[in-house]
PDB file of C-alpha atoms and ligand atoms in Angstrom:
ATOM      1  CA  UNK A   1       9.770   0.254 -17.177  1.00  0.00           C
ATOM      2  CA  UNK A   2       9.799   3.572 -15.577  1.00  0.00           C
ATOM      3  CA  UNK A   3      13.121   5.098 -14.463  1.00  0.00           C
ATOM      4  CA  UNK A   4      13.425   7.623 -11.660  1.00  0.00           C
ATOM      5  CA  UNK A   5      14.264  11.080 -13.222  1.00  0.00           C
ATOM      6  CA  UNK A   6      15.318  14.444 -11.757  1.00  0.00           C
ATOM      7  CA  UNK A   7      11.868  15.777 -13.031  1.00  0.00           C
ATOM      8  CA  UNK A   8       9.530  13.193 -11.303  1.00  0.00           C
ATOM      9  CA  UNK A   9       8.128  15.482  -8.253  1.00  0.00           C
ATOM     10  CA  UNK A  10       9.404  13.348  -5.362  1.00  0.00           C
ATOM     11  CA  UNK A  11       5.786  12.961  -2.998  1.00  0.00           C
ATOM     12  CA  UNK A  12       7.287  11.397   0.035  1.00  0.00           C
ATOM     13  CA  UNK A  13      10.549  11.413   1.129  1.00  0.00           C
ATOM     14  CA  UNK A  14      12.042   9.659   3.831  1.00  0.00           C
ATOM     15  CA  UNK A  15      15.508  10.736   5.521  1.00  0.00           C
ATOM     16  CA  UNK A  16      18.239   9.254   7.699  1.00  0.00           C
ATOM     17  CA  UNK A  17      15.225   7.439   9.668  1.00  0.00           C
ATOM     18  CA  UNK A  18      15.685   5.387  12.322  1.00  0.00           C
ATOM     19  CA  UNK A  19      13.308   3.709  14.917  1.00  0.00           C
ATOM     20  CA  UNK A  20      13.863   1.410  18.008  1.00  0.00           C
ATOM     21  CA  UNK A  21      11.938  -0.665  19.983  1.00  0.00           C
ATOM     22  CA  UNK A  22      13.713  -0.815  23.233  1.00  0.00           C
ATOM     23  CA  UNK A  23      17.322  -2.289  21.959  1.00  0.00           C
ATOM     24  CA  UNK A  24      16.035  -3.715  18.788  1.00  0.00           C
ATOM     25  CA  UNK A  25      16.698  -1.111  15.498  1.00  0.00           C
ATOM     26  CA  UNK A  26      13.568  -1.815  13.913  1.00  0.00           C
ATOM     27  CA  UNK A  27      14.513   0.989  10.889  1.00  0.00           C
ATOM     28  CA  UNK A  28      18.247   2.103  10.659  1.00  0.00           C
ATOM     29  CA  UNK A  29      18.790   4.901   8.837  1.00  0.00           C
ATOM     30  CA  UNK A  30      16.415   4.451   5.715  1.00  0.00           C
ATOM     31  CA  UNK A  31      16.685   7.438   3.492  1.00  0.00           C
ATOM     32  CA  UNK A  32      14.100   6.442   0.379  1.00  0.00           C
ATOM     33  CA  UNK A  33      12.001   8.516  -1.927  1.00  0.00           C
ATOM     34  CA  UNK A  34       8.418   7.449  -3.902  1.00  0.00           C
ATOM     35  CA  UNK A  35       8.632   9.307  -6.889  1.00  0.00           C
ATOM     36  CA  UNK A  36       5.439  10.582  -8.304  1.00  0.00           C
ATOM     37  CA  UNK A  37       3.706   7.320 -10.670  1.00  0.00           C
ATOM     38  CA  UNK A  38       6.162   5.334  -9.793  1.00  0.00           C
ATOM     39  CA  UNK A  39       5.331   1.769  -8.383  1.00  0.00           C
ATOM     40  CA  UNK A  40       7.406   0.790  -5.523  1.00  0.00           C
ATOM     41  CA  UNK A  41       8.006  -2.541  -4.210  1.00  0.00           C
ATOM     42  CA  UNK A  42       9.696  -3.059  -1.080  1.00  0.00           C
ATOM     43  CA  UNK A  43      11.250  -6.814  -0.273  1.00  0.00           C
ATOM     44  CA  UNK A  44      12.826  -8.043   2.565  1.00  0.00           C
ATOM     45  CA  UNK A  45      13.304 -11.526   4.660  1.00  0.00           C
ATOM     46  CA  UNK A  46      10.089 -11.036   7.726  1.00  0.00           C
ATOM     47  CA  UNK A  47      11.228  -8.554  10.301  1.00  0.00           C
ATOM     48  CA  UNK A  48      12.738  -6.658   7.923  1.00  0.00           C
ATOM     49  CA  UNK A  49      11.492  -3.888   9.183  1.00  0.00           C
ATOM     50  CA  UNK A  50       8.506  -2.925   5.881  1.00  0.00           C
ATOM     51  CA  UNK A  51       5.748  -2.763   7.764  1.00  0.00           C
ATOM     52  CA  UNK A  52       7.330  -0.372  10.449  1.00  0.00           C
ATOM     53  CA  UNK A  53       8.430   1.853   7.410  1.00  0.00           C
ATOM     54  CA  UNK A  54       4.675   2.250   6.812  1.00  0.00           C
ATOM     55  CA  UNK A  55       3.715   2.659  10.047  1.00  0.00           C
ATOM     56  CA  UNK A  56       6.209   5.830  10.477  1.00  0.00           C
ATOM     57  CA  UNK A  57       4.816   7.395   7.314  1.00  0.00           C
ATOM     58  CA  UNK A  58       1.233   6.924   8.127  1.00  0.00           C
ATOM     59  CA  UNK A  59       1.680   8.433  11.829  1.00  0.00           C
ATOM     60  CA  UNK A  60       1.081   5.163  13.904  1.00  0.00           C
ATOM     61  CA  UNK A  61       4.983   5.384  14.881  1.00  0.00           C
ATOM     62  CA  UNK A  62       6.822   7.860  15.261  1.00  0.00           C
ATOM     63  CA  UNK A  63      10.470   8.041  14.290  1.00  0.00           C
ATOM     64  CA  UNK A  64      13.221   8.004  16.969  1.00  0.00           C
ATOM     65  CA  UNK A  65      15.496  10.064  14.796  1.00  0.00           C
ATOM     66  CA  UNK A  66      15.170  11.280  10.925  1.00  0.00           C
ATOM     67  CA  UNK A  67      12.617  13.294   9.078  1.00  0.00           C
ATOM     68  CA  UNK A  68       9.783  12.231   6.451  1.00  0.00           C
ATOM     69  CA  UNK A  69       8.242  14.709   4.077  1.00  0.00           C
ATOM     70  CA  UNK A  70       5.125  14.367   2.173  1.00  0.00           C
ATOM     71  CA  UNK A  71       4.726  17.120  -0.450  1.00  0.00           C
ATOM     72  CA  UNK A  72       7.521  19.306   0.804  1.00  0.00           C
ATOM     73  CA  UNK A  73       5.785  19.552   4.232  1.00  0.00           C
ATOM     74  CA  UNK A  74       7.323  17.337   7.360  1.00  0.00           C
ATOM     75  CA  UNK A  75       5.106  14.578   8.822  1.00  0.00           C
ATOM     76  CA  UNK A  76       6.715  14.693  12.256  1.00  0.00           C
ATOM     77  CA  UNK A  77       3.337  14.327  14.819  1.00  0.00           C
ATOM     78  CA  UNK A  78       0.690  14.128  11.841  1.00  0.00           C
ATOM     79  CA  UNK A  79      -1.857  11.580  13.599  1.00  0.00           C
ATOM     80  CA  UNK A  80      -2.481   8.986  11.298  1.00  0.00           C
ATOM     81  CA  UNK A  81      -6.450  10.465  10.475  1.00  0.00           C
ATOM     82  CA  UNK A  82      -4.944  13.610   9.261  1.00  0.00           C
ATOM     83  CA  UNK A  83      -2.499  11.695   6.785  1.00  0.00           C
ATOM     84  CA  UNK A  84      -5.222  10.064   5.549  1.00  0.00           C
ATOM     85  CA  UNK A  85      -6.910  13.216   4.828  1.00  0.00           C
ATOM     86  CA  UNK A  86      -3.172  14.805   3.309  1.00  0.00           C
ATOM     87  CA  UNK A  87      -3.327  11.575   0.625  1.00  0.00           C
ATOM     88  CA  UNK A  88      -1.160   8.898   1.480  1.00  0.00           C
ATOM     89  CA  UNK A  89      -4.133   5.974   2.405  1.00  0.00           C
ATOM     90  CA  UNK A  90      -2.853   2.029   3.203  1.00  0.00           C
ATOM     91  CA  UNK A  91      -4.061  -1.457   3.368  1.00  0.00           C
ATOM     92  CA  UNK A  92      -3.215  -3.403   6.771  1.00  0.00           C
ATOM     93  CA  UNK A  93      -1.891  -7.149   6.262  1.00  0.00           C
ATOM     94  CA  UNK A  94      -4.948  -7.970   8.647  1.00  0.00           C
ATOM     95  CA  UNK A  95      -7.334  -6.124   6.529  1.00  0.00           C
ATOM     96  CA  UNK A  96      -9.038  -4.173   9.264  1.00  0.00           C
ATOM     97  CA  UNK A  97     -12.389  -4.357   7.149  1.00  0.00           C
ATOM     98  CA  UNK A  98     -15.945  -3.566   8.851  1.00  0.00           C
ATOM     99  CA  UNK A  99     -16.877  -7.203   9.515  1.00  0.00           C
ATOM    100  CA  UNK A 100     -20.565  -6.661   9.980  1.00  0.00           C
ATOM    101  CA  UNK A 101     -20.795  -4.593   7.750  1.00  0.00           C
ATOM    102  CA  UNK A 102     -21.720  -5.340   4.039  1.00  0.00           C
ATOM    103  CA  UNK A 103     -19.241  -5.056   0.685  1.00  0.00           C
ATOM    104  CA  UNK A 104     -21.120  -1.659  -0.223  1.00  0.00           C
ATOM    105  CA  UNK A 105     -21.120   0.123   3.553  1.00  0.00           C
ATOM    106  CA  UNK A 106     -17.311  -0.809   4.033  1.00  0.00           C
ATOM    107  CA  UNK A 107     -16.539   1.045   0.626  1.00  0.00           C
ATOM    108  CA  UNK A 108     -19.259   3.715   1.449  1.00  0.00           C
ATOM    109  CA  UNK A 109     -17.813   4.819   4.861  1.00  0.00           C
ATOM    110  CA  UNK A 110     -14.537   5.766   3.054  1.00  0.00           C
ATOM    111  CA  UNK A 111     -16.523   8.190   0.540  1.00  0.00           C
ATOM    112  CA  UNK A 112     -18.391   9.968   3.323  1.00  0.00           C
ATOM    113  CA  UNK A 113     -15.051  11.218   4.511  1.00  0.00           C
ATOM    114  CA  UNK A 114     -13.781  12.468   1.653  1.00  0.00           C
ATOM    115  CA  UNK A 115     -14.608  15.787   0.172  1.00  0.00           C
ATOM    116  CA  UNK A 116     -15.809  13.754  -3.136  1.00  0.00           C
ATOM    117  CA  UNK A 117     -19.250  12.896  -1.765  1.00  0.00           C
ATOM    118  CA  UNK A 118     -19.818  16.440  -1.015  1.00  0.00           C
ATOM    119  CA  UNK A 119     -18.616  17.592  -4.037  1.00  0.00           C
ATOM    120  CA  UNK A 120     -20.090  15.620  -6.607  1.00  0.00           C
ATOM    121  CA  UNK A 121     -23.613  14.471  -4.696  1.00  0.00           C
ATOM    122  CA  UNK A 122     -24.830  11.235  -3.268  1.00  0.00           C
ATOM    123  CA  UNK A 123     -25.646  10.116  -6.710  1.00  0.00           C
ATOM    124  CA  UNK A 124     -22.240  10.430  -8.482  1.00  0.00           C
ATOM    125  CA  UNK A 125     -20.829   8.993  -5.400  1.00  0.00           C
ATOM    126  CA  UNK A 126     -23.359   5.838  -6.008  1.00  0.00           C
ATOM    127  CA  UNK A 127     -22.047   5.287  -8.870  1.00  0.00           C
ATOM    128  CA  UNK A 128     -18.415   5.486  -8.385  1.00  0.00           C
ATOM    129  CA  UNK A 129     -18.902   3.255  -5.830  1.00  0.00           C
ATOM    130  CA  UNK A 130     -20.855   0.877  -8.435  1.00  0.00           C
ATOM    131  CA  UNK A 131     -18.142   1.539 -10.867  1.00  0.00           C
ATOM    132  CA  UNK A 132     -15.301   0.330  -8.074  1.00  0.00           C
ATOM    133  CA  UNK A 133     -17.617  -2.819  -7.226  1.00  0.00           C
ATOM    134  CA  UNK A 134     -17.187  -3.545 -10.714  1.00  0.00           C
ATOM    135  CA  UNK A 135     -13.551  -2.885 -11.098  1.00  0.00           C
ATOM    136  CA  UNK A 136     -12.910  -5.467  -8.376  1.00  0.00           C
ATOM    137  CA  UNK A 137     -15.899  -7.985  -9.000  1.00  0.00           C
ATOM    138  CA  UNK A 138     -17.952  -7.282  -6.009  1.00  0.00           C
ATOM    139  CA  UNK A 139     -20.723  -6.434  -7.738  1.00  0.00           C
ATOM    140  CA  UNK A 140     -23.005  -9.220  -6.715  1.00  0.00           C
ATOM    141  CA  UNK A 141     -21.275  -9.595  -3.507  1.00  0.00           C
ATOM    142  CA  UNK A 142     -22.008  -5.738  -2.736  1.00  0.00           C
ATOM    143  CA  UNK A 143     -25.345  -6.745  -0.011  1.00  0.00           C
ATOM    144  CA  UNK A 144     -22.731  -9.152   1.571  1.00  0.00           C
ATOM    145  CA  UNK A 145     -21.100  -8.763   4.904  1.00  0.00           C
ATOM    146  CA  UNK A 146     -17.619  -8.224   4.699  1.00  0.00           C
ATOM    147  CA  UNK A 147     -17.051 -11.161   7.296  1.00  0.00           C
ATOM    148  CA  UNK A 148     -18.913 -13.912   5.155  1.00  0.00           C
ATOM    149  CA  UNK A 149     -16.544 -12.814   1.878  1.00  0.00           C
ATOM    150  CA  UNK A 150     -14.012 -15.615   0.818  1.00  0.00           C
ATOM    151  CA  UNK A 151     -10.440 -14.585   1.497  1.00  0.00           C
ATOM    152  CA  UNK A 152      -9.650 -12.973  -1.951  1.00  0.00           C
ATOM    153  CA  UNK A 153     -12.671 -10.993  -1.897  1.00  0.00           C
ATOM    154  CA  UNK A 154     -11.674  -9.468   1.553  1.00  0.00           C
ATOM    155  CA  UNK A 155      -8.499  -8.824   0.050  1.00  0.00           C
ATOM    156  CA  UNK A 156     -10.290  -6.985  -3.069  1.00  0.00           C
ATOM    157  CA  UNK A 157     -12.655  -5.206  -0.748  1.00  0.00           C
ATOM    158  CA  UNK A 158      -9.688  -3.900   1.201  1.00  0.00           C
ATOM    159  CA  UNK A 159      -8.426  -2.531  -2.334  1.00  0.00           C
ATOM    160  CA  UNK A 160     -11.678  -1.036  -3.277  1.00  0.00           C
ATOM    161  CA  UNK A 161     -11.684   0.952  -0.055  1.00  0.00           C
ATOM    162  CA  UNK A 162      -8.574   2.288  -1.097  1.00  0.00           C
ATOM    163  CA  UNK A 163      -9.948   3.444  -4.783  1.00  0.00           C
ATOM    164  CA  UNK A 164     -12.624   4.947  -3.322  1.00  0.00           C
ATOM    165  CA  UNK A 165     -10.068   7.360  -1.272  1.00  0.00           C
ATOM    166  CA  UNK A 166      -8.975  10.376  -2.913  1.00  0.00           C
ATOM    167  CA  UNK A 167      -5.445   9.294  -2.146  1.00  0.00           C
ATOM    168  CA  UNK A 168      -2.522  10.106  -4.197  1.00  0.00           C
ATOM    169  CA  UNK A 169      -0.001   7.324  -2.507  1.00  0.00           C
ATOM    170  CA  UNK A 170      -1.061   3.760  -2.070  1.00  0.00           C
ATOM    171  CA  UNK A 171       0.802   2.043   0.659  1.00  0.00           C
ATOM    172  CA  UNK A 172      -0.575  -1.592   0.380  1.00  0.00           C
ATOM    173  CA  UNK A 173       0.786  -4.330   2.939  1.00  0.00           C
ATOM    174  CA  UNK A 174       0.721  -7.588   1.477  1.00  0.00           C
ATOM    175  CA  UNK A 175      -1.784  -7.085  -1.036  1.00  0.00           C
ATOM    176  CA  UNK A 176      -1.919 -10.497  -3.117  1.00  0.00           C
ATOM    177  CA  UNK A 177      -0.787 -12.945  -0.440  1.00  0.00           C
ATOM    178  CA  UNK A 178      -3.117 -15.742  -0.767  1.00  0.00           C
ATOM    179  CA  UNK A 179      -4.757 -14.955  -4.071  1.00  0.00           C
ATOM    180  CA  UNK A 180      -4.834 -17.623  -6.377  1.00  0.00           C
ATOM    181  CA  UNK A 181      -4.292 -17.257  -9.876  1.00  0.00           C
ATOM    182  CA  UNK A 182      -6.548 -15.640 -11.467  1.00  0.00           C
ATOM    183  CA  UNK A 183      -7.639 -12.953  -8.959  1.00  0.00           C
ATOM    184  CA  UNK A 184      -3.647 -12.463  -8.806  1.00  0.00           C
ATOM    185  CA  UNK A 185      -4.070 -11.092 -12.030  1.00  0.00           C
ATOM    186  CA  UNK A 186      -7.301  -9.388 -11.777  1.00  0.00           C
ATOM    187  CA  UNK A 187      -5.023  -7.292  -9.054  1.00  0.00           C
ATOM    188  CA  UNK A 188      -2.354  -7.149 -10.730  1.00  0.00           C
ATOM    189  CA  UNK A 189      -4.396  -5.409 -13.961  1.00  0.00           C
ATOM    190  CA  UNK A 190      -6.069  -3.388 -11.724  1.00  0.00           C
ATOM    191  CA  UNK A 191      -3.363  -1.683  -9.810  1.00  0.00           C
ATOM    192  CA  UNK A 192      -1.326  -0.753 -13.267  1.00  0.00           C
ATOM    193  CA  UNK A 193      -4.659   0.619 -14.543  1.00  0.00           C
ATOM    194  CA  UNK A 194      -4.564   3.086 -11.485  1.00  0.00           C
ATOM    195  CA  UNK A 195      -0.703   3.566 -11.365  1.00  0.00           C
ATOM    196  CA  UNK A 196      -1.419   4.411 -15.045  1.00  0.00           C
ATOM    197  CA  UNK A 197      -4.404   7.133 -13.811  1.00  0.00           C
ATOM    198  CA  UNK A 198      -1.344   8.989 -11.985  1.00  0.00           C
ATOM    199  CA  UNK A 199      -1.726   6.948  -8.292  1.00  0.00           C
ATOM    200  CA  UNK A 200       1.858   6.707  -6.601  1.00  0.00           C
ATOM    201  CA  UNK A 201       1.880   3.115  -5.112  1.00  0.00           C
ATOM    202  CA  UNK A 202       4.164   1.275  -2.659  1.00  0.00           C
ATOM    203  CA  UNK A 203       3.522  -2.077  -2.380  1.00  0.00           C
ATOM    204  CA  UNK A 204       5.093  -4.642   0.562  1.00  0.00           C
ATOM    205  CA  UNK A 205       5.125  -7.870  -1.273  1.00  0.00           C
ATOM    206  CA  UNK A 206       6.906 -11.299  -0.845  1.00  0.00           C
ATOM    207  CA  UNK A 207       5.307 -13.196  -3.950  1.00  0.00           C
ATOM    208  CA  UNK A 208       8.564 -12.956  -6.229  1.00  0.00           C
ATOM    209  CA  UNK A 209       6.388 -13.130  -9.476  1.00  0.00           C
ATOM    210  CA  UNK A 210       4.393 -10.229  -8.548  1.00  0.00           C
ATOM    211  CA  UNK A 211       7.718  -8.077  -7.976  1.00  0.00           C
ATOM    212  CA  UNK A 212       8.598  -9.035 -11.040  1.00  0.00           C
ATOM    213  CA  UNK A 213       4.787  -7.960 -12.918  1.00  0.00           C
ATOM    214  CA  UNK A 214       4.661  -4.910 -10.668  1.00  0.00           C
ATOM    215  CA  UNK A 215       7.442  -2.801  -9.979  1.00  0.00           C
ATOM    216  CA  UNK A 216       8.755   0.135 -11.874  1.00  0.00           C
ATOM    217  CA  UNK A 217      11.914  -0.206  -8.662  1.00  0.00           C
ATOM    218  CA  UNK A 218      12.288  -2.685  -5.823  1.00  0.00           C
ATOM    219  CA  UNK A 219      13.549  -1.250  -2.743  1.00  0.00           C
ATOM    220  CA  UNK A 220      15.397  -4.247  -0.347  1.00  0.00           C
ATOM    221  CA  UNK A 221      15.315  -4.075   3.732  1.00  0.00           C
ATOM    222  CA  UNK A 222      17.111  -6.400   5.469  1.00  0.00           C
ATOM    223  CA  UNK A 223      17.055  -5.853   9.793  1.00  0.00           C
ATOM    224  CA  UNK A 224      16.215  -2.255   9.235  1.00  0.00           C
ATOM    225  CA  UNK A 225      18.152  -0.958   6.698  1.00  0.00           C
ATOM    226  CA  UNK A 226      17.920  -0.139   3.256  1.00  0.00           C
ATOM    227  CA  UNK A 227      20.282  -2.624   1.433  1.00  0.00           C
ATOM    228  CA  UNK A 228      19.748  -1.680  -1.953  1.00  0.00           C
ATOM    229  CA  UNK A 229      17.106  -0.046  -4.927  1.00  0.00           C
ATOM    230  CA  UNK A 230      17.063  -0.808  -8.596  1.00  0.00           C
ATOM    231  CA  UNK A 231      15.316  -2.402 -10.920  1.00  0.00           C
ATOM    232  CA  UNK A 232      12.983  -5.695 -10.227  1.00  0.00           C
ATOM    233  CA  UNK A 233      16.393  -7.821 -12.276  1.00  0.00           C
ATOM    234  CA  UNK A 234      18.798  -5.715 -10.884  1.00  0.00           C
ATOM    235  CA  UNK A 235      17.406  -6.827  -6.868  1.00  0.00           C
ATOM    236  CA  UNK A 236      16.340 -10.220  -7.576  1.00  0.00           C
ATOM    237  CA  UNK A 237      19.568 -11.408  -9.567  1.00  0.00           C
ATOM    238  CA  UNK A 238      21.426 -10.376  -7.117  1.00  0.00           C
ATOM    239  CA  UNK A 239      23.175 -13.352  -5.176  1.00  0.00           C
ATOM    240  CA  UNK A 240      23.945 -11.544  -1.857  1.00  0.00           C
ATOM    241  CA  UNK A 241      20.559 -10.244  -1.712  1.00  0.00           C
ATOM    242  CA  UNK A 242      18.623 -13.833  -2.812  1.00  0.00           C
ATOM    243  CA  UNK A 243      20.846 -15.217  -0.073  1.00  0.00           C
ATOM    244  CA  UNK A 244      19.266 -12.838   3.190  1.00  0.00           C
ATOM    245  CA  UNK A 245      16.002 -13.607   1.289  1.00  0.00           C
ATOM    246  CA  UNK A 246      16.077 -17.135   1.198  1.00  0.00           C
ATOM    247  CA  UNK A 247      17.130 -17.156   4.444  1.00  0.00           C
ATOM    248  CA  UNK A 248      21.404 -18.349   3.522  1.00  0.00           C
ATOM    249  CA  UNK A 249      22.685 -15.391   5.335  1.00  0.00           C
ATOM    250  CA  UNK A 250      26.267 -16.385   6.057  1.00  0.00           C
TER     251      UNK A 250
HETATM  252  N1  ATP B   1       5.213  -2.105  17.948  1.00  0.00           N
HETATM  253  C1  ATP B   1       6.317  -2.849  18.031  1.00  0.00           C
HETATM  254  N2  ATP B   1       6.934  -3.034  19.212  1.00  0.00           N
HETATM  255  C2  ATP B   1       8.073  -3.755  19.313  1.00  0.00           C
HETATM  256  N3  ATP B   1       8.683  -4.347  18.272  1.00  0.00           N
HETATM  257  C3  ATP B   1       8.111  -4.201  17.066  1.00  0.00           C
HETATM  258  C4  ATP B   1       6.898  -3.458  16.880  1.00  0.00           C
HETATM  259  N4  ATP B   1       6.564  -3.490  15.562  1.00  0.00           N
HETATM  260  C5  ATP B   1       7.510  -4.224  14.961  1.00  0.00           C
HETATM  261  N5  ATP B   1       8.440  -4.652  15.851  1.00  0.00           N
HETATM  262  C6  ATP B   1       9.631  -5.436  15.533  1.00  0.00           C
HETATM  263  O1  ATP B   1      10.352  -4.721  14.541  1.00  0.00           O
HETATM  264  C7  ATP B   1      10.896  -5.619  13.571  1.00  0.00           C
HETATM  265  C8  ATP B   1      10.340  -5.275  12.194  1.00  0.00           C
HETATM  266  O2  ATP B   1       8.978  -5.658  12.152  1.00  0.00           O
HETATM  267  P1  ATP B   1       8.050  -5.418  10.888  1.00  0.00           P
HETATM  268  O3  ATP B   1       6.688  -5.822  11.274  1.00  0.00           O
HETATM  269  O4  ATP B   1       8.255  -4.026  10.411  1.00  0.00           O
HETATM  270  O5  ATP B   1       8.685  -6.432   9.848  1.00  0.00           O
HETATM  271  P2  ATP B   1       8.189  -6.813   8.367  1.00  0.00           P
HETATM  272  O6  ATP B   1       9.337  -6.561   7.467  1.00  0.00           O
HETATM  273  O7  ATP B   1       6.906  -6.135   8.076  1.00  0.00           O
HETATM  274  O8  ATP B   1       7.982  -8.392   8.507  1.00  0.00           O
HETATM  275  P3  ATP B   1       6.865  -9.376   7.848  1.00  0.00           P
HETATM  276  O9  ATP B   1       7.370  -9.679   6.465  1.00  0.00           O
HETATM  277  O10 ATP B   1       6.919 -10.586   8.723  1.00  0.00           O
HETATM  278  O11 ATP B   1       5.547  -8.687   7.886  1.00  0.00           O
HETATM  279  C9  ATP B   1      10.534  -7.028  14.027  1.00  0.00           C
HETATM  280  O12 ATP B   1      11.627  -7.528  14.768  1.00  0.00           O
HETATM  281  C10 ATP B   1       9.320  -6.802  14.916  1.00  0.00           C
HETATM  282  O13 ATP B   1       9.216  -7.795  15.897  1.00  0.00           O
HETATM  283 MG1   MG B   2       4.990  -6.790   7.713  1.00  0.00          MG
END
């Protein structure tokens, strides 16, 4: 377990934000920090407002009030290709994969924008990208089109585009929804093994048993705001909080 000291370097910090959509308060004053190494996990009944906190870090929303901070340096009108480049990379819950394109391509566009391919050659980049198929068990699947994967593969290759970013901060939207067992654990092994390489990862998640495998701190949203943070027992033992969950909300 990993507890949240004053010496982690804070990478992204959120503050007093807030975003509407017409009358609905979508995010209501959210102040939250992702610590460097630190895996997040943020929980919350649907509509909760998660995937809107993503969207306002990654630049495809804008905040109506409050600031966010990546690095010590404000966010405010970063277009969402430029945070990419600053670090922070995310997973859609709809994937957003190259359909006709195969395993390999979909993995291969993300290395010719980073500065890696350049850097270290075509061949080294061949390689890493080998190295990722085989991290994620794509290997044989790497001549396949993305569209004729089976659904946990789609969800890996989604993943593996992520590894092959130089990013620093995972934001991943419903990662493991769907998976069965044993790829649940596959992903499960494979994100500690990069949150243990020094990735920052925030992870929107309603499978209760991977909150529980995953998170160094759960972070609960309930219609926009930030209810509570703590530890994965502290959260889910919690009998107000399993009540908004499970949908007993007085
Ligand atoms: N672009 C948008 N325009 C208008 N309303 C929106 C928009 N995006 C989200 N909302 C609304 O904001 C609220 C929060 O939505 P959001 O998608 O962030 O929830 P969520 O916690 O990710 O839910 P789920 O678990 O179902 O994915 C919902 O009421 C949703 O309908
Ligand atoms: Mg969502």
């Amino acid at each position: 377990m990993t507890t949240t000291t004053a010496s982690q370097e804070i990478l992204l910090e959120i503050k007093n934000v807030n975003k509407n959509f017409g009358g609905l308060q979508a995010i209501d004053d959210v102040t939250l920090d992702l610590p460097a190494g630190v895996i997040t996990t943020l929980v919350g009944p649907n509509g909760a407002g998660k995937t809107t906190l993503f969207n306002l870090i990654t630049g495809h929303l804008m905040p109506t009030s409050g600031t966010i901070h990546w690095l010590g340096k404000s966010l405010k009108g970063v277009e969402p290709w430029q945070v990419a480049r600053l670090g922070i990379a995310r997973t859609f819950q709809d994937l957003r994969l190259y359909s006709q394109m195969t395993v390999e391509e979909n993995i291969m566009t993300v290395m010719e924008r980073s500065s890696w391919l350049w850097q270290s050659g075509r061949e080294a980049a061949e390689q890493r990208v080998t190295e990722i198929l085989n991290e994620t068990k794509l290997l044989d699947k790497r001549h396949d089109r993305a569209v004729d994967l089976a659904y946990a593969e789609r969800k890996f290759l989604s993943l593996a585009r992520i590894m092959a970013s130089e990013a620093k901060l995972w934001l991943l939207d419903e990662p493991a929804s769907g998976l069965d067992p044993r790829s649940f654990e596959r992903f499960v092994t494979l994100l500690r093994t990069y949150a243990k390489r020094g990735i920052t990862i925030c992870i929107i998640e309603h499978n209760l048993d991977i909150v529980i495998q995953l998170s160094d701190r759960v972070a609960f949203l309930d219609q926009g705001k930030l209810l509570a943070q703590g530890s994965s027992e502290d959260i889910l033992k919690d009998p107000h909080l399993a009540a908004i969950y499970f949908g007993e909300r007085a």
